[in-house]
Short mmCIF file of N, CA, C and O in Angstrom, two decimals:
data_model
loop_
_atom_site.label_atom_id
_atom_site.label_comp_id
_atom_site.label_asym_id
_atom_site.label_seq_id
_atom_site.Cartn_x
_atom_site.Cartn_y
_atom_site.Cartn_z
N MET A 1 0.86 -1.08 0.11
CA MET A 1 0.00 -0.17 0.08
C MET A 1 0.69 1.40 -0.02
O MET A 1 1.80 1.41 0.77
N ALA A 2 0.92 1.99 -0.89
CA ALA A 2 1.19 3.40 -0.98
C ALA A 2 1.15 4.17 0.30
O ALA A 2 0.34 4.02 0.82
N ARG A 3 2.13 4.97 0.50
CA ARG A 3 1.82 6.12 1.60
C ARG A 3 1.94 7.52 1.08
O ARG A 3 2.40 7.57 -0.13
N PRO A 4 1.11 8.25 1.69
CA PRO A 4 0.98 9.42 1.70
C PRO A 4 2.32 10.14 1.15
O PRO A 4 3.17 10.18 2.07
N LEU A 5 2.55 11.16 0.19
CA LEU A 5 3.93 11.99 0.28
C LEU A 5 4.12 12.90 1.57
O LEU A 5 3.18 13.33 1.74
N GLU A 6 5.20 13.04 1.80
CA GLU A 6 5.71 14.03 2.83
C GLU A 6 6.16 15.48 2.31
O GLU A 6 7.02 15.26 1.35
N VAL A 7 5.36 16.20 2.64
CA VAL A 7 5.80 17.63 2.30
C VAL A 7 5.49 18.50 3.41
O VAL A 7 4.50 18.35 3.96
N ASP A 8 6.67 19.62 3.19
CA ASP A 8 6.55 20.40 4.44
C ASP A 8 5.69 21.71 3.71
O ASP A 8 5.89 22.49 3.15
N TRP A 9 4.24 21.66 3.91
CA TRP A 9 3.26 22.31 3.28
C TRP A 9 3.59 24.28 3.67
O TRP A 9 3.49 24.09 4.91
N GLN A 10 3.27 24.80 2.76
CA GLN A 10 3.01 26.31 3.26
C GLN A 10 1.52 26.61 2.99
O GLN A 10 1.68 27.98 3.24
N ASP A 11 0.98 25.71 2.34
CA ASP A 11 -0.60 26.37 2.04
C ASP A 11 -1.45 25.53 3.04
O ASP A 11 -0.99 24.13 2.92
N ASP A 12 -2.39 25.72 3.75
CA ASP A 12 -3.24 25.08 4.22
C ASP A 12 -4.51 24.45 3.29
O ASP A 12 -4.31 24.91 2.29
N GLU A 13 -5.10 23.25 3.80
CA GLU A 13 -5.85 22.45 2.89
C GLU A 13 -6.90 23.69 1.98
O GLU A 13 -7.38 23.71 1.03
N LYS A 14 -7.31 24.33 3.14
CA LYS A 14 -8.66 25.48 2.67
C LYS A 14 -8.10 26.61 1.42
O LYS A 14 -8.62 26.67 0.55
N THR A 15 -7.00 26.76 1.51
CA THR A 15 -6.54 28.06 0.49
C THR A 15 -5.96 27.06 -0.56
O THR A 15 -6.36 27.70 -1.84
N LEU A 16 -5.50 25.74 -0.49
CA LEU A 16 -5.49 24.96 -1.66
C LEU A 16 -6.42 24.81 -2.34
O LEU A 16 -6.78 24.99 -3.85
N TYR A 17 -7.26 24.33 -1.44
CA TYR A 17 -8.84 24.14 -2.27
C TYR A 17 -9.55 25.52 -2.99
O TYR A 17 -10.03 25.38 -4.18
N ALA A 18 -9.07 26.76 -2.40
CA ALA A 18 -9.99 28.05 -2.89
C ALA A 18 -9.26 28.30 -4.25
O ALA A 18 -9.51 28.95 -5.35
N CYS A 19 -7.56 28.21 -4.28
CA CYS A 19 -6.86 28.28 -5.35
C CYS A 19 -7.21 27.56 -6.44
O CYS A 19 -7.66 27.69 -7.65
N TYR A 20 -7.71 26.55 -6.09
CA TYR A 20 -8.11 25.24 -7.29
C TYR A 20 -9.93 26.12 -7.87
O TYR A 20 -9.59 25.50 -8.87
N LYS A 21 -10.34 25.81 -7.09
CA LYS A 21 -12.02 26.59 -7.50
C LYS A 21 -11.65 27.59 -8.50
O LYS A 21 -12.72 28.09 -9.47
N GLN A 22 -10.78 28.58 -7.70
CA GLN A 22 -10.63 29.99 -8.60
C GLN A 22 -9.61 30.01 -10.04
O GLN A 22 -9.81 30.61 -10.67
N ALA A 23 -9.23 29.07 -10.22
CA ALA A 23 -8.16 29.05 -11.60
C ALA A 23 -8.80 28.22 -12.64
O ALA A 23 -10.03 27.79 -12.84
N THR A 24 -8.54 29.36 -13.44
CA THR A 24 -9.10 28.93 -14.75
C THR A 24 -8.64 28.13 -15.83
O THR A 24 -8.95 27.84 -16.95
N ASP A 25 -7.56 28.33 -16.03
CA ASP A 25 -6.38 27.67 -16.77
C ASP A 25 -6.42 26.20 -16.58
O ASP A 25 -6.23 25.96 -15.09
N PRO A 26 -6.41 25.12 -17.37
CA PRO A 26 -6.73 23.88 -17.22
C PRO A 26 -5.23 23.22 -16.28
O PRO A 26 -5.59 22.35 -15.44
N GLN A 27 -4.12 23.68 -17.16
CA GLN A 27 -3.19 22.82 -16.28
C GLN A 27 -3.04 23.44 -15.09
O GLN A 27 -2.49 22.53 -13.94
N ASP A 28 -3.33 24.97 -14.31
CA ASP A 28 -3.13 25.27 -13.33
C ASP A 28 -4.21 24.17 -12.22
O ASP A 28 -3.98 24.18 -11.14
N ARG A 29 -5.51 24.28 -12.90
CA ARG A 29 -6.64 23.41 -11.95
C ARG A 29 -6.26 22.01 -11.56
O ARG A 29 -6.58 21.92 -10.35
N THR A 30 -5.49 21.67 -12.85
CA THR A 30 -5.20 20.02 -12.41
C THR A 30 -4.29 19.91 -11.30
O THR A 30 -4.20 19.23 -10.58
N ARG A 31 -3.14 20.62 -11.76
CA ARG A 31 -2.20 20.75 -10.59
C ARG A 31 -2.32 21.36 -9.22
O ARG A 31 -2.48 20.54 -8.27
N LEU A 32 -3.43 22.09 -8.98
CA LEU A 32 -3.57 22.88 -7.91
C LEU A 32 -4.50 21.80 -7.22
O LEU A 32 -4.51 21.39 -5.72
N GLN A 33 -5.77 21.28 -7.75
CA GLN A 33 -6.39 20.04 -7.44
C GLN A 33 -5.65 18.78 -6.80
O GLN A 33 -5.63 18.17 -6.08
N ALA A 34 -4.42 18.59 -7.84
CA ALA A 34 -3.49 17.25 -7.24
C ALA A 34 -3.20 18.01 -5.85
O ALA A 34 -3.02 16.95 -4.92
N LEU A 35 -2.41 18.94 -5.68
CA LEU A 35 -1.98 19.88 -4.48
C LEU A 35 -3.00 19.36 -3.48
O LEU A 35 -2.86 19.15 -2.11
N TRP A 36 -4.22 19.74 -3.68
CA TRP A 36 -5.25 19.85 -2.57
C TRP A 36 -5.60 18.42 -2.01
O TRP A 36 -5.80 18.01 -1.21
N LEU A 37 -5.70 17.37 -3.02
CA LEU A 37 -5.67 16.02 -2.83
C LEU A 37 -4.91 15.79 -1.99
O LEU A 37 -4.91 15.01 -1.03
N LEU A 38 -3.61 15.96 -2.27
CA LEU A 38 -2.35 15.42 -1.52
C LEU A 38 -2.25 16.04 -0.15
O LEU A 38 -1.80 15.46 1.17
N ARG A 39 -2.68 17.27 -0.30
CA ARG A 39 -2.83 17.80 1.48
C ARG A 39 -3.73 17.12 2.36
O ARG A 39 -3.55 17.35 3.32
N GLN A 40 -5.03 16.85 1.65
CA GLN A 40 -5.96 15.89 2.69
C GLN A 40 -5.47 14.71 2.87
O GLN A 40 -5.77 13.73 3.89
N GLY A 41 -4.21 14.30 2.38
CA GLY A 41 -3.55 12.97 3.13
C GLY A 41 -3.46 11.94 2.14
O GLY A 41 -3.48 10.79 1.97
N ARG A 42 -4.11 11.84 0.33
CA ARG A 42 -3.98 11.16 -0.16
C ARG A 42 -2.74 10.81 -0.77
O ARG A 42 -1.94 11.58 -0.85
N THR A 43 -2.82 9.42 -1.47
CA THR A 43 -1.18 8.91 -1.94
C THR A 43 -0.92 9.73 -3.13
O THR A 43 -2.15 9.99 -3.85
N GLY A 44 -0.17 9.69 -3.78
CA GLY A 44 0.78 10.13 -5.00
C GLY A 44 -0.44 9.54 -6.30
O GLY A 44 -0.46 9.96 -7.23
N LYS A 45 -0.09 7.95 -6.07
CA LYS A 45 -0.64 7.51 -6.88
C LYS A 45 -2.48 7.28 -7.23
O LYS A 45 -2.84 7.31 -8.19
N GLU A 46 -2.76 7.63 -6.10
CA GLU A 46 -4.23 7.80 -5.87
C GLU A 46 -4.72 9.23 -6.47
O GLU A 46 -5.57 9.32 -7.33
N VAL A 47 -3.61 10.21 -6.14
CA VAL A 47 -4.09 11.63 -6.82
C VAL A 47 -3.89 11.29 -8.50
O VAL A 47 -4.77 11.94 -8.87
N ALA A 48 -3.06 10.89 -8.63
CA ALA A 48 -2.60 10.61 -10.42
C ALA A 48 -3.94 10.02 -10.93
O ALA A 48 -3.89 10.67 -12.22
N GLY A 49 -4.51 9.05 -10.22
CA GLY A 49 -5.71 8.55 -11.03
C GLY A 49 -6.69 9.41 -10.81
O GLY A 49 -7.22 9.17 -12.14
N ILE A 50 -6.79 10.07 -9.97
CA ILE A 50 -8.10 11.09 -10.19
C ILE A 50 -8.11 12.24 -11.10
O ILE A 50 -8.96 12.60 -11.93
N VAL A 51 -6.75 12.89 -11.04
CA VAL A 51 -6.50 13.79 -11.92
C VAL A 51 -6.26 13.44 -13.50
O VAL A 51 -6.20 14.72 -14.17
N GLY A 52 -5.99 11.91 -13.53
CA GLY A 52 -5.41 11.75 -14.96
C GLY A 52 -4.33 11.80 -15.29
O GLY A 52 -3.66 12.30 -16.33
N VAL A 53 -2.79 11.45 -14.74
CA VAL A 53 -1.82 11.69 -14.65
C VAL A 53 -1.02 10.98 -14.11
O VAL A 53 -1.56 9.83 -13.50
N HIS A 54 0.15 10.39 -14.59
CA HIS A 54 1.04 9.74 -14.33
C HIS A 54 1.63 9.93 -12.90
O HIS A 54 1.60 10.90 -12.90
N PRO A 55 1.92 9.27 -11.85
CA PRO A 55 2.39 9.38 -10.66
C PRO A 55 3.55 10.19 -10.53
O PRO A 55 3.94 10.81 -9.71
N THR A 56 4.49 9.96 -11.96
CA THR A 56 5.71 10.57 -12.05
C THR A 56 5.35 12.27 -12.04
O THR A 56 6.09 12.85 -11.52
N THR A 57 4.42 12.73 -12.65
CA THR A 57 3.95 13.55 -12.97
C THR A 57 3.64 14.42 -11.60
O THR A 57 3.80 15.81 -11.47
N VAL A 58 2.98 13.93 -11.04
CA VAL A 58 2.18 14.11 -9.26
C VAL A 58 3.79 14.50 -8.72
O VAL A 58 3.53 15.37 -8.24
N GLY A 59 4.78 13.82 -9.02
CA GLY A 59 5.77 13.58 -7.83
C GLY A 59 6.63 15.06 -8.53
O GLY A 59 7.30 15.81 -7.62
N ARG A 60 6.76 15.25 -9.76
CA ARG A 60 7.05 16.54 -10.34
C ARG A 60 6.50 17.43 -9.88
O ARG A 60 7.33 18.43 -9.65
N TRP A 61 5.33 17.73 -9.74
CA TRP A 61 4.42 18.91 -9.40
C TRP A 61 4.87 19.15 -7.55
O TRP A 61 5.27 20.37 -7.71
N VAL A 62 5.17 18.09 -6.75
CA VAL A 62 5.54 18.29 -5.79
C VAL A 62 7.05 18.84 -5.22
O VAL A 62 7.14 19.67 -4.73
N ASP A 63 7.97 18.46 -6.14
CA ASP A 63 9.00 18.84 -6.35
C ASP A 63 9.11 20.24 -6.26
O ASP A 63 9.86 21.05 -5.86
N TRP A 64 8.37 20.64 -7.51
CA TRP A 64 8.39 21.94 -7.71
C TRP A 64 7.60 22.87 -6.19
O TRP A 64 8.22 23.88 -6.31
N TYR A 65 6.96 22.31 -5.99
CA TYR A 65 6.19 22.90 -4.27
C TYR A 65 7.09 23.32 -3.44
O TYR A 65 7.58 23.84 -2.77
N ARG A 66 7.97 21.96 -3.52
CA ARG A 66 9.06 22.12 -2.34
C ARG A 66 10.22 23.22 -2.68
O ARG A 66 10.54 23.66 -1.74
N GLN A 67 10.13 23.45 -3.94
CA GLN A 67 11.55 24.04 -4.49
C GLN A 67 10.69 25.84 -4.12
O GLN A 67 11.66 26.51 -3.79
N GLY A 68 9.55 26.00 -4.45
CA GLY A 68 9.23 27.37 -4.63
C GLY A 68 7.36 27.61 -4.08
O GLY A 68 6.92 28.66 -4.59
N GLY A 69 7.02 26.97 -3.81
CA GLY A 69 5.44 26.86 -3.29
C GLY A 69 4.78 26.74 -4.71
O GLY A 69 4.94 26.41 -6.08
N LEU A 70 3.11 27.35 -4.37
CA LEU A 70 2.55 27.23 -5.81
C LEU A 70 3.14 28.17 -6.61
O LEU A 70 2.83 27.67 -7.66
N GLU A 71 3.96 29.06 -6.48
CA GLU A 71 4.43 30.21 -7.35
C GLU A 71 5.06 29.35 -8.38
O GLU A 71 5.04 29.62 -9.82
N LYS A 72 6.15 28.36 -7.98
CA LYS A 72 6.97 27.44 -8.95
C LYS A 72 6.05 26.38 -9.67
O LYS A 72 6.37 26.21 -10.77
N VAL A 73 5.01 26.16 -9.23
CA VAL A 73 4.50 24.87 -9.66
C VAL A 73 3.24 25.47 -10.81
O VAL A 73 3.47 25.04 -11.78
N LEU A 74 3.23 26.78 -10.50
CA LEU A 74 2.13 27.30 -11.76
C LEU A 74 2.82 28.00 -12.93
O LEU A 74 2.56 28.46 -13.97
N VAL A 75 4.34 28.42 -12.53
CA VAL A 75 5.35 28.94 -13.52
C VAL A 75 5.34 28.06 -14.75
O VAL A 75 5.26 28.45 -15.87
N HIS A 76 5.49 26.98 -14.55
CA HIS A 76 6.15 25.95 -15.54
C HIS A 76 4.73 25.70 -16.29
O HIS A 76 3.64 25.26 -15.73
N ARG A 77 5.01 25.48 -17.45
CA ARG A 77 4.00 25.33 -19.04
C ARG A 77 4.31 23.98 -19.46
O ARG A 77 5.46 23.93 -19.81
N HIS A 78 3.66 23.22 -19.86
CA HIS A 78 3.21 22.42 -20.82
C HIS A 78 2.86 22.46 -22.01
O HIS A 78 1.96 23.10 -22.41
N GLY A 79 3.83 22.16 -23.03
CA GLY A 79 3.57 22.10 -24.38
C GLY A 79 3.78 23.55 -24.91
O GLY A 79 4.48 24.38 -24.61
N GLY A 80 2.75 24.04 -25.60
CA GLY A 80 2.95 25.51 -26.16
C GLY A 80 3.39 25.73 -27.58
O GLY A 80 3.66 26.82 -27.83
N SER A 81 3.97 24.69 -28.09
CA SER A 81 4.82 24.86 -29.27
C SER A 81 3.70 25.42 -30.66
O SER A 81 4.04 26.29 -31.45
N GLY A 82 2.43 24.93 -30.06
CA GLY A 82 1.59 25.36 -31.17
C GLY A 82 1.37 24.32 -32.28
O GLY A 82 0.42 24.46 -33.17
N GLY A 83 1.71 23.33 -32.07
CA GLY A 83 2.12 22.55 -33.60
C GLY A 83 2.33 23.10 -34.47
O GLY A 83 3.31 23.99 -34.79
N LYS A 84 1.94 22.55 -36.16
CA LYS A 84 2.37 23.12 -37.21
C LYS A 84 1.58 24.57 -37.40
O LYS A 84 0.66 24.45 -37.17
#
């Protein structure tokens, strides 16, 4: 059985939930939802299944959070090349 990730949280559960609900960008919403669920004590694998990403991705978001809080998590962008 997986164990919850250990994170030195800078934000409480209520703050993370409020940020998640207010976010309009889909990438931000997914990341904030994941952090909120982790803050509730869910495992990384469980959260990954809920938000639809690989557990490694959730771990990457947690690493960013550890490095610089929500600001660091939200500054990263996925994609953006615009294709052809």
